[in-house]
Amino acid sequence: MDSFSFVLFGATGDLAKRKIFPALYNLFLDNRLTAPFSVIGLGRRNWTDEVFQFHVKNSLNHFSRRFKEHDAMLDDFLQIFRYCALDVTNSEGYKAVHELILSREKELGILGNRVFYLSVSPEFFGIITSNIEKSGIGVSKGWKRLVIEKPFGRDITSARELNKKLGQVFEEEEIYRIDHYLGKQMVQNLEALKLANPMLQSLWDNKNISNIQITASETVGVEERAAYYEQAGAIRDMFQNHMLQMLMMVAMQSPEHINPENIRKKKSDIMKHLRPLNKKNTAFHVVRGQYGSGEINGEQVAAYIEEPGVESSSRNDTFVAARLWIDDYCWCGVPFYIRTGKRMKEKSTRVVIEFKSPIRDLYEDNKKTAVPNLLIIEISPNESVSLQLNLKNPAKYGKTEPVILQFSAPGKEAPEAYESLIFDTLRGDPTFFSHWEEVELSWNWVQPILEAFKDNTLPLHSYPAGSMGPEAAQQLLAGDGFIWW
Ligand SMILES: NC(=O)C1=CN([C@@H]2O[C@H](COP(=O)(O)OP(=O)(O)OC[C@H]3O[C@@H](n4cnc5c(N)ncnc54)[C@H](OP(=O)(O)O)[C@@H]3O)[C@@H](O)[C@H]2O)C=CC1
Ligand SMILES: O=C1O[C@H](COP(=O)(O)O)[C@@H](O)[C@H](O)[C@H]1O
C-alpha cells in the first residue's frame, strides 16, 4: 500500500461518524494501513484539531465494536487527524486546505497520493471537484482518487450532467462511486459462489433455474430523513442502485480472467440485455406501495403519511417490486423478481434462486410435500448460504420433506462494507464500485418507472406496516405460478 492523504469533506457529518471513522480505525487496528498516512477533516464548523480528535474518539465509542478507552493504538490513531474549517463553496478557503495537506505530507513523508472523499450532499459534488482543480490540491506527484456517495443524480439527465462535471477534473479510473451493498461480504461472495464452485456454475442458467428473487426488506420507516426520502422514494433510494447492483452480481456471466475491467464489462452486459420498460407495460411489471400504520415487533407504528416531514397527501413510494427479463442466451425465459420496502415484517436482504422442479413429475405421491430446490443467499443481517432439498423421512413413512443445508458465514468478524470499500480505494481496486456505464444503464432502465410514478399512471398500493408489502406484489408472482420465498 502507498502512503496517502485522506481528505474528508463532510467530516463533521453523520456518515463520517457512523461509518468512515470506524472503518479507518478497524483498518488501522488490523495493520492494513501500514504506510504513513494523514487524515484531514473538513466541515464548516470552527473546530480545532483537538475538538475534531475528540469527535472522532466519540464516534468510535458509539459506532466501533472494537473501541477501548485508554488504548495506545487509539491514541496513535487520533494523532493522525487534523481539521480545517472550509465552506466548500468558497474557493479561497481551499488555500488553507492545500497548505495543511502539503505540510502533513512533508512531516510524515507522504508521496503526494490523495483521496478526496465527498461525504457531503450531492449538490456539492460539482463545486468541490471544480475547486479541487482550481486550487491545485488535485495536482501532486502521486495519484489522486475521488470517492463519492450516492445518490448519483436523481434521473438519467441529472446523472449525466453530474458525471460530465466530475469528468472535467477526474478520469473515470479515478472515480470511486460507493454503493455500500457492493461492500457487503455476501454480495462480494456472489461472484465466488459461482466461480469457485463448478457444480453451481453448471446450474446457473435458464435450463435449470425457474426464477430468481432479490429482496431487501427493512423494518425501519423513513426515520428523520423525510426531506430526502420524499424526493427519492424506494425507487431512487434502493432500487436504482443497490437492487440493480445485486441483480448484476447474481446474473453476470463469469469472465475468463478475473479483473475489474472484465467484471465491469460482464455487469454492464446484464444491464444492456435487460428488457426495457415503456409507458404501456410498466404497470404490468412494477408494483408501487406505501406503508400504512401497523405493528412491528409488538409496537404500533405510524403510516408513512403521518411521519414527521411527510405531506399527508404524499404519494411517495416506500415499496417497489418488479419483474425483470434479461434477454440473453443464458437468462432468456427466467423472470427476476426484485422487491424492496420500508416498514416490512423483517430486516432481510437475500437472493433466492429457485430451481426447476422435475421432482413433481417423478414422485406423484409427494406432489404436496415436495418443494423446489432453492439456493438462498442471505446477504444480511445473518450472512449465510442455504440449500433447500427434498429428502424422504423414514419416521413419516417415507414422505418427502424439505430439508435445509446451511452454512453461516462469519458475519461479526468479517470487515464491514465501508472497511473493505475504503481499503479497496486505497489500494486502487475498483471492482466493487459502480462504474459510470452501470450507473447510466441503471438510470436508463428505471427512467420509465420514474415517469410512471411522477405521472401517477401506476396505482399506489397501501400495505400495513409489519407485512411483506402489498397484495399486488404477491400477485405479480402468482400470475407466473410462483411465490416469494
Ligand atoms: N448518513 C448515512 O448513513 C448515509 C449517507 N450517505 C450520503 O453521504 C453523504 C453525507 O451524508 P451525511 O453525513 O448523512 O450528511 P450530514 O448532513 O450529516 O453531513 C453533511 C456534512 O456536510 C458538511 N457541509 C454541509 N454544507 C457544507 C458547506 N457548504 N461547506 C462545507 N461542508 C458542508 C457538514 O459540515 P458542517 O455541518 O460542519 O457544515 C457535514 O459535515 C450524502 O451524500 C448522503 O447521501 C449515503 C449513505 C448513507
Ligand atoms: O442506502 C441505503 O441503505 C439503507 C439500508 O442499508 P442496509 O445496509 O441496512 O441494508 C437504507 O435504510 C437507506 O434508506 C438507504 O439510503
XYZ file of C-alpha atoms and ligand atoms in Angstrom:
549
model
C 0.000 0.000 0.000
C 1.202 3.537 -0.854
C 1.363 6.380 1.649
C -1.622 8.718 1.280
C -3.554 11.785 2.440
C -7.247 11.182 3.135
C -9.088 14.468 2.656
C -12.591 14.102 4.068
C -15.242 16.638 3.043
C -18.184 16.416 5.471
C -16.007 15.192 8.354
C -18.445 16.629 10.918
C -21.422 14.767 9.434
C -23.398 11.615 10.136
C -21.814 9.227 7.642
C -18.292 10.121 8.776
C -19.068 9.345 12.394
C -21.118 6.200 11.778
C -19.111 4.539 9.041
C -15.935 6.261 7.873
C -14.048 6.750 11.162
C -14.882 3.233 12.433
C -13.798 1.752 9.086
C -10.471 3.609 9.152
C -9.966 2.592 12.765
C -10.534 -1.108 12.053
C -8.116 -0.964 9.123
C -5.570 0.728 11.392
C -6.006 -1.876 14.156
C -5.609 -4.677 11.627
C -2.344 -3.132 10.355
C -3.802 -2.701 6.923
C -2.747 0.959 6.847
C 0.948 0.272 7.075
C 2.414 3.189 5.113
C 2.374 6.734 6.562
C -0.963 8.454 6.140
C -2.721 11.652 7.105
C -6.419 12.359 7.597
C -7.665 15.898 7.082
C -11.254 16.579 8.081
C -13.235 19.441 6.540
C -16.536 20.998 7.556
C -17.976 24.453 8.184
C -17.772 24.187 11.952
C -14.979 26.140 13.574
C -13.260 23.216 15.224
C -9.658 22.836 16.395
C -7.664 19.655 15.798
C -8.323 18.686 19.416
C -12.084 19.107 19.107
C -12.036 17.065 15.918
C -9.974 14.310 17.513
C -12.377 14.258 20.466
C -15.280 13.971 17.993
C -13.582 11.046 16.227
C -12.979 9.351 19.570
C -16.648 9.803 20.490
C -17.736 8.352 17.160
C -15.591 5.286 17.737
C -17.006 4.928 21.211
C -20.528 4.806 19.770
C -20.025 3.067 16.451
C -16.959 0.844 16.662
C -17.305 -2.503 18.381
C -13.510 -2.519 18.800
C -13.326 0.730 20.779
C -11.380 0.555 24.049
C -10.770 3.611 26.222
C -7.105 4.255 27.150
C -5.701 2.213 24.315
C -2.275 3.154 22.937
C -3.409 2.257 19.409
C -6.387 4.588 19.822
C -4.138 7.481 20.837
C -1.817 6.847 17.891
C -4.802 6.735 15.571
C -6.299 10.006 16.816
C -2.967 11.804 16.419
C -3.246 11.302 12.665
C -6.343 13.525 12.408
C -6.215 17.251 11.542
C -9.092 19.643 10.903
C -9.546 22.669 8.648
C -12.758 24.736 8.552
C -13.988 25.162 4.994
C -17.137 26.291 3.263
C -16.859 24.206 0.115
C -18.459 26.942 -1.993
C -15.697 29.419 -1.076
C -12.793 28.797 -3.451
C -10.436 30.981 -1.357
C -10.782 28.588 1.578
C -9.044 25.789 -0.344
C -5.653 27.557 0.042
C -5.551 26.686 3.734
C -6.534 23.106 2.946
C -3.732 22.902 0.385
C -1.174 24.206 2.879
C -2.303 21.729 5.513
C -2.127 18.789 3.078
C 1.389 19.802 1.996
C 2.706 20.365 5.496
C 1.407 16.975 6.677
C 2.811 15.254 3.594
C 6.198 16.757 4.342
C 6.065 15.976 8.036
C 5.013 12.331 7.513
C 6.901 11.589 4.301
C 3.767 11.067 2.192
C 4.402 10.908 -1.539
C 1.511 13.044 -2.774
C -1.146 10.340 -3.147
C -4.506 11.879 -2.275
C -8.006 10.550 -1.666
C -10.788 13.161 -1.785
C -13.785 11.650 -0.032
C -17.008 13.648 -0.569
C -19.216 12.764 2.386
C -21.474 15.731 1.711
C -24.769 16.353 -0.010
C -24.535 15.564 -3.762
C -25.421 19.179 -4.611
C -21.803 19.995 -3.649
C -20.077 17.342 -5.780
C -19.698 19.633 -8.811
C -18.461 22.706 -6.941
C -15.995 20.694 -4.844
C -14.384 18.937 -7.809
C -14.134 22.221 -9.672
C -12.486 23.851 -6.627
C -10.138 20.875 -6.239
C -8.955 21.651 -9.739
C -8.803 25.455 -9.407
C -6.967 25.379 -6.089
C -4.373 22.914 -7.342
C -4.897 20.434 -4.497
C -5.562 17.754 -7.071
C -2.092 18.192 -8.561
C 0.819 16.315 -6.997
C 3.477 13.753 -7.813
C 1.235 10.927 -6.635
C -2.153 9.548 -7.653
C -5.491 11.198 -6.894
C -8.820 9.439 -6.267
C -12.335 10.761 -5.749
C -14.803 8.862 -3.556
C -18.440 9.842 -3.810
C -21.554 8.683 -2.064
C -24.965 8.050 -3.523
C -27.292 9.384 -4.763
C -25.582 9.818 -8.104
C -28.129 12.140 -9.727
C -31.903 11.767 -9.484
C -32.619 10.662 -13.052
C -30.767 9.919 -16.265
C -30.354 13.601 -17.216
C -29.028 14.830 -13.869
C -26.725 11.795 -13.549
C -25.205 12.563 -16.949
C -24.759 16.228 -16.032
C -23.070 15.293 -12.774
C -20.799 12.808 -14.456
C -19.778 15.399 -17.024
C -18.769 17.791 -14.231
C -16.727 15.156 -12.393
C -15.160 14.077 -15.673
C -13.727 17.562 -16.208
C -11.444 17.013 -13.218
C -11.152 13.253 -12.649
C -10.696 10.376 -15.071
C -13.235 7.548 -14.772
C -10.465 5.319 -13.306
C -10.005 7.898 -10.536
C -13.684 7.958 -9.501
C -14.863 5.501 -6.845
C -18.674 5.589 -6.619
C -19.683 3.909 -3.398
C -22.618 1.536 -3.347
C -22.282 0.075 0.110
C -24.126 -3.085 -0.918
C -21.132 -3.943 -3.104
C -19.019 -3.833 0.054
C -21.140 -6.461 1.822
C -19.224 -9.705 2.121
C -22.067 -11.854 0.803
C -22.585 -9.632 -2.248
C -18.867 -9.967 -2.947
C -19.299 -13.703 -2.408
C -21.902 -13.976 -5.173
C -19.030 -13.858 -7.612
C -17.032 -16.544 -5.772
C -20.063 -18.736 -5.235
C -20.313 -19.285 -8.973
C -16.678 -19.027 -9.986
C -15.249 -21.258 -7.293
C -17.997 -23.886 -7.478
C -18.255 -25.600 -10.860
C -21.263 -27.532 -9.545
C -23.240 -24.317 -9.096
C -21.776 -22.719 -12.184
C -23.103 -25.555 -14.318
C -26.623 -24.960 -12.961
C -26.563 -21.168 -13.304
C -28.783 -20.753 -16.376
C -32.266 -20.979 -17.816
C -32.102 -24.749 -18.274
C -32.014 -25.272 -14.518
C -33.342 -22.148 -12.856
C -37.018 -21.219 -12.919
C -36.774 -17.756 -11.327
C -34.544 -15.575 -9.180
C -35.761 -13.327 -6.375
C -33.924 -10.457 -4.727
C -35.434 -8.982 -1.582
C -34.286 -6.127 0.628
C -36.882 -5.625 3.330
C -36.419 -3.188 6.176
C -38.337 -2.735 9.401
C -37.349 0.913 9.803
C -39.521 3.639 8.366
C -38.424 6.942 6.905
C -36.798 7.924 10.245
C -35.587 11.555 10.264
C -34.875 11.602 6.545
C -38.254 12.729 5.183
C -36.787 15.733 3.324
C -34.503 13.445 1.326
C -36.803 10.429 1.090
C -39.809 12.384 -0.161
C -37.696 13.313 -3.197
C -36.221 9.846 -3.607
C -38.702 7.111 -2.691
C -37.710 3.445 -2.696
C -37.065 3.524 -6.418
C -34.164 6.020 -6.153
C -33.100 5.182 -2.612
C -32.675 1.424 -3.084
C -33.853 0.092 -6.431
C -31.820 2.048 -8.991
C -28.571 1.401 -7.130
C -28.390 -1.398 -4.547
C -31.023 -3.693 -6.050
C -29.804 -3.415 -9.628
C -26.202 -3.862 -8.494
C -27.219 -7.113 -6.758
C -29.024 -8.186 -9.924
C -25.842 -7.603 -11.948
C -23.749 -9.540 -9.454
C -26.126 -12.524 -9.480
C -26.734 -12.675 -13.214
C -23.364 -11.730 -14.721
C -21.504 -14.338 -16.723
C -18.155 -15.463 -15.385
C -15.309 -13.676 -17.120
C -12.416 -15.768 -18.428
C -9.979 -13.769 -16.360
C -10.987 -12.082 -13.143
C -10.052 -8.444 -13.138
C -12.024 -5.238 -12.501
C -12.431 -4.427 -16.207
C -13.827 -7.860 -17.099
C -16.199 -7.887 -14.153
C -17.483 -4.439 -15.004
C -17.975 -5.464 -18.606
C -19.934 -8.557 -17.607
C -22.079 -6.495 -15.237
C -22.813 -3.901 -17.895
C -23.721 -6.696 -20.333
C -26.543 -7.691 -17.986
C -27.900 -4.148 -17.922
C -27.657 -3.914 -21.708
C -29.750 -7.060 -22.071
C -32.438 -6.004 -19.586
C -35.710 -5.815 -21.489
C -36.680 -2.136 -21.432
C -39.946 -0.994 -19.934
C -42.197 1.516 -21.608
C -45.162 3.643 -20.600
C -47.633 0.942 -21.569
C -46.153 -2.098 -19.845
C -44.706 -0.567 -16.668
C -47.930 -1.178 -14.742
C -47.806 -4.850 -15.743
C -44.267 -5.404 -14.402
C -43.969 -2.957 -11.497
C -45.815 -2.621 -8.172
C -45.652 0.598 -6.171
C -46.531 0.655 -2.486
C -46.642 2.905 0.549
C -46.855 1.747 4.161
C -49.904 2.368 6.268
C -49.927 2.090 10.043
C -49.345 -1.309 11.624
C -47.375 -3.287 14.134
C -43.693 -4.215 14.045
C -42.097 -6.348 16.765
C -45.094 -5.756 19.005
C -45.005 -1.971 18.601
C -47.620 0.155 16.893
C -46.075 2.344 14.176
C -47.463 5.256 12.169
C -48.376 5.312 8.492
C -45.882 6.939 6.101
C -48.147 9.954 5.608
C -48.209 10.528 9.374
C -44.406 10.617 9.667
C -42.769 13.946 10.607
C -41.893 15.951 7.493
C -44.159 13.947 5.162
C -47.148 15.620 3.476
C -50.451 13.930 4.294
C -51.136 13.841 0.543
C -47.776 12.226 -0.299
C -47.866 9.527 -2.980
C -44.223 8.653 -2.471
C -43.188 5.017 -2.878
C -41.845 3.218 0.192
C -42.047 -0.148 -1.575
C -41.242 -1.260 -5.106
C -41.471 -4.716 -6.632
C -40.689 -5.517 -10.244
C -40.373 -8.382 -12.695
C -37.362 -8.098 -14.979
C -36.255 -10.115 -18.001
C -32.698 -10.477 -19.208
C -32.850 -11.227 -22.906
C -29.591 -13.079 -23.395
C -28.843 -16.726 -24.191
C -28.329 -17.610 -20.529
C -31.362 -15.998 -18.889
C -33.937 -15.875 -21.654
C -37.251 -17.046 -20.122
C -36.184 -16.692 -16.462
C -38.044 -13.954 -14.573
C -36.077 -11.969 -11.996
C -38.224 -10.553 -9.226
C -36.953 -7.681 -7.128
C -38.658 -6.098 -4.127
C -37.600 -3.592 -1.530
C -39.502 -1.673 1.077
C -39.538 0.058 4.423
C -41.607 -0.895 7.463
C -41.824 -4.507 6.415
C -42.061 -7.580 8.574
C -38.337 -8.273 8.888
C -34.922 -6.855 8.132
C -33.522 -9.151 5.497
C -31.581 -8.801 2.291
C -31.452 -12.034 0.364
C -31.194 -13.653 -3.018
C -33.229 -16.780 -3.646
C -32.554 -18.945 -6.663
C -35.424 -21.294 -7.408
C -34.561 -24.317 -9.500
C -36.906 -26.070 -11.862
C -38.830 -28.906 -10.215
C -38.841 -32.190 -12.122
C -39.453 -33.981 -8.815
C -43.160 -33.246 -9.024
C -43.432 -35.452 -12.060
C -41.289 -38.255 -10.646
C -42.969 -38.667 -7.281
C -46.686 -38.361 -7.876
C -47.471 -39.216 -4.242
C -45.321 -36.410 -2.937
C -46.834 -33.660 -5.016
C -47.990 -31.791 -1.949
C -44.875 -32.139 0.209
C -42.024 -31.727 -2.292
C -40.718 -28.193 -2.707
C -38.458 -26.753 -5.369
C -34.720 -26.748 -4.699
C -33.713 -23.319 -3.500
C -30.331 -21.719 -3.103
C -30.776 -18.972 -0.534
C -28.061 -16.386 -0.089
C -28.748 -14.289 2.983
C -26.797 -11.083 2.394
C -27.567 -9.501 5.761
C -28.056 -9.355 8.653
C -27.480 -13.134 9.159
C -24.976 -13.913 6.433
C -25.458 -17.461 5.214
C -25.874 -19.749 2.238
C -28.573 -22.439 2.373
C -29.732 -25.120 0.067
C -33.250 -26.473 0.252
C -33.503 -30.105 -0.772
C -36.175 -32.810 -0.571
C -35.450 -35.956 1.441
C -37.587 -38.908 2.458
C -38.348 -39.011 6.155
C -38.457 -42.645 7.349
C -40.262 -41.569 10.529
C -43.117 -40.379 8.358
C -43.483 -43.479 6.226
C -41.034 -42.229 3.631
C -42.846 -38.994 2.911
C -40.665 -36.441 1.165
C -39.869 -33.412 3.277
C -37.891 -30.255 2.659
C -34.532 -30.072 4.473
C -32.199 -27.120 4.633
C -28.410 -27.379 4.489
C -26.989 -24.164 5.866
C -23.591 -22.581 6.067
C -23.406 -19.465 8.232
C -20.733 -17.005 7.201
C -18.682 -15.327 9.949
C -20.663 -12.063 9.907
C -19.245 -10.435 13.028
C -15.560 -10.952 12.312
C -15.779 -10.017 8.655
C -14.851 -6.472 7.650
C -17.797 -4.130 7.386
C -18.796 -2.829 3.960
C -17.118 0.571 4.415
C -13.952 -1.029 5.688
C -13.449 -3.132 2.614
C -14.530 -0.332 0.259
C -12.147 2.203 1.808
C -9.357 -0.375 1.719
C -10.072 -1.049 -1.973
C -9.975 2.687 -2.682
C -6.577 2.983 -1.033
C -5.110 0.080 -2.957
C -6.770 1.222 -6.193
C -9.082 -1.742 -6.773
C -12.338 -0.528 -8.380
C -14.021 -3.958 -8.669
C -16.700 -3.312 -6.063
C -17.596 0.258 -7.026
C -20.228 1.387 -9.511
C -18.736 2.208 -12.869
C -20.337 5.077 -14.801
C -21.593 2.745 -17.502
C -23.505 0.669 -14.939
C -24.927 3.800 -13.321
C -26.051 5.241 -16.643
C -27.632 1.967 -17.770
C -29.417 1.634 -14.426
C -30.903 5.125 -14.595
C -31.873 4.482 -18.180
C -33.739 1.308 -17.200
C -35.631 2.883 -14.292
C -36.471 6.093 -16.173
C -39.927 4.861 -17.402
C -40.748 3.857 -13.808
C -39.764 7.312 -12.525
C -42.035 8.854 -15.140
C -44.909 6.494 -14.395
C -44.635 7.290 -10.666
C -44.492 11.017 -11.365
C -47.493 10.906 -13.725
C -49.350 8.609 -11.350
C -50.093 6.144 -14.099
C -49.380 3.312 -11.656
C -51.598 2.531 -8.667
C -50.125 3.268 -5.240
C -50.954 0.215 -3.113
C -51.099 0.618 0.633
C -49.590 -2.120 2.796
C -49.780 -2.469 6.563
C -46.531 -1.803 8.385
C -45.182 -5.162 9.528
C -46.317 -7.021 6.398
C -44.295 -8.169 3.388
C -45.715 -5.446 1.129
C -48.933 -5.019 -0.834
C -51.011 -7.932 -2.068
C -50.298 -6.767 -5.633
C -46.656 -7.818 -5.133
C -47.837 -11.363 -4.360
C -49.996 -11.270 -7.469
C -47.022 -10.262 -9.590
C -45.543 -13.726 -8.950
C -48.769 -15.662 -8.564
C -49.639 -14.816 -12.163
C -46.441 -16.624 -13.220
C -47.090 -19.578 -10.903
C -44.534 -18.585 -8.245
C -44.474 -17.307 -4.693
C -41.999 -15.041 -2.904
C -39.627 -17.033 -0.721
N -25.620 9.060 6.768
C -25.703 7.903 6.127
O -25.917 6.841 6.731
C -25.528 7.851 4.649
C -25.186 8.966 3.926
N -24.970 8.868 2.567
C -24.539 10.023 1.795
O -23.375 10.575 2.395
C -23.331 11.970 2.218
C -23.222 12.657 3.561
O -24.347 12.338 4.326
P -24.462 12.640 5.887
O -23.157 12.528 6.563
O -25.587 11.820 6.363
O -24.907 14.173 5.906
P -24.892 15.202 7.136
O -25.955 16.189 6.847
O -24.889 14.514 8.435
O -23.473 15.906 6.996
C -23.201 16.815 5.977
C -21.779 17.252 6.065
O -21.586 18.211 5.031
C -20.971 19.363 5.588
N -21.393 20.549 4.854
C -22.646 20.945 4.556
N -22.604 22.102 3.857
C -21.298 22.436 3.730
C -20.611 23.515 3.125
N -21.256 24.487 2.473
N -19.273 23.536 3.187
C -18.599 22.555 3.834
N -19.182 21.497 4.412
C -20.525 21.457 4.367
C -21.436 19.397 7.015
O -20.495 20.123 7.764
P -20.928 21.285 8.789
O -22.203 20.846 9.410
O -19.776 21.360 9.725
O -21.078 22.447 7.926
C -21.411 17.925 7.375
O -20.114 17.535 7.726
C -24.582 12.310 1.420
O -24.253 12.263 0.059
C -25.527 11.168 1.752
O -26.486 10.987 0.732
C -25.050 7.659 1.920
C -25.397 6.522 2.581
C -25.701 6.516 3.986
O -28.603 3.208 1.135
C -29.474 2.938 1.930
O -29.421 1.754 2.573
C -30.115 1.559 3.790
C -30.177 0.053 4.008
O -28.862 -0.433 4.103
P -28.541 -1.761 4.897
O -27.069 -1.914 4.772
O -29.023 -1.557 6.313
O -29.313 -2.862 4.248
C -31.493 2.155 3.754
O -32.072 2.094 5.047
C -31.409 3.599 3.340
O -32.721 4.129 3.201
C -30.680 3.742 2.036
O -30.414 5.122 1.779
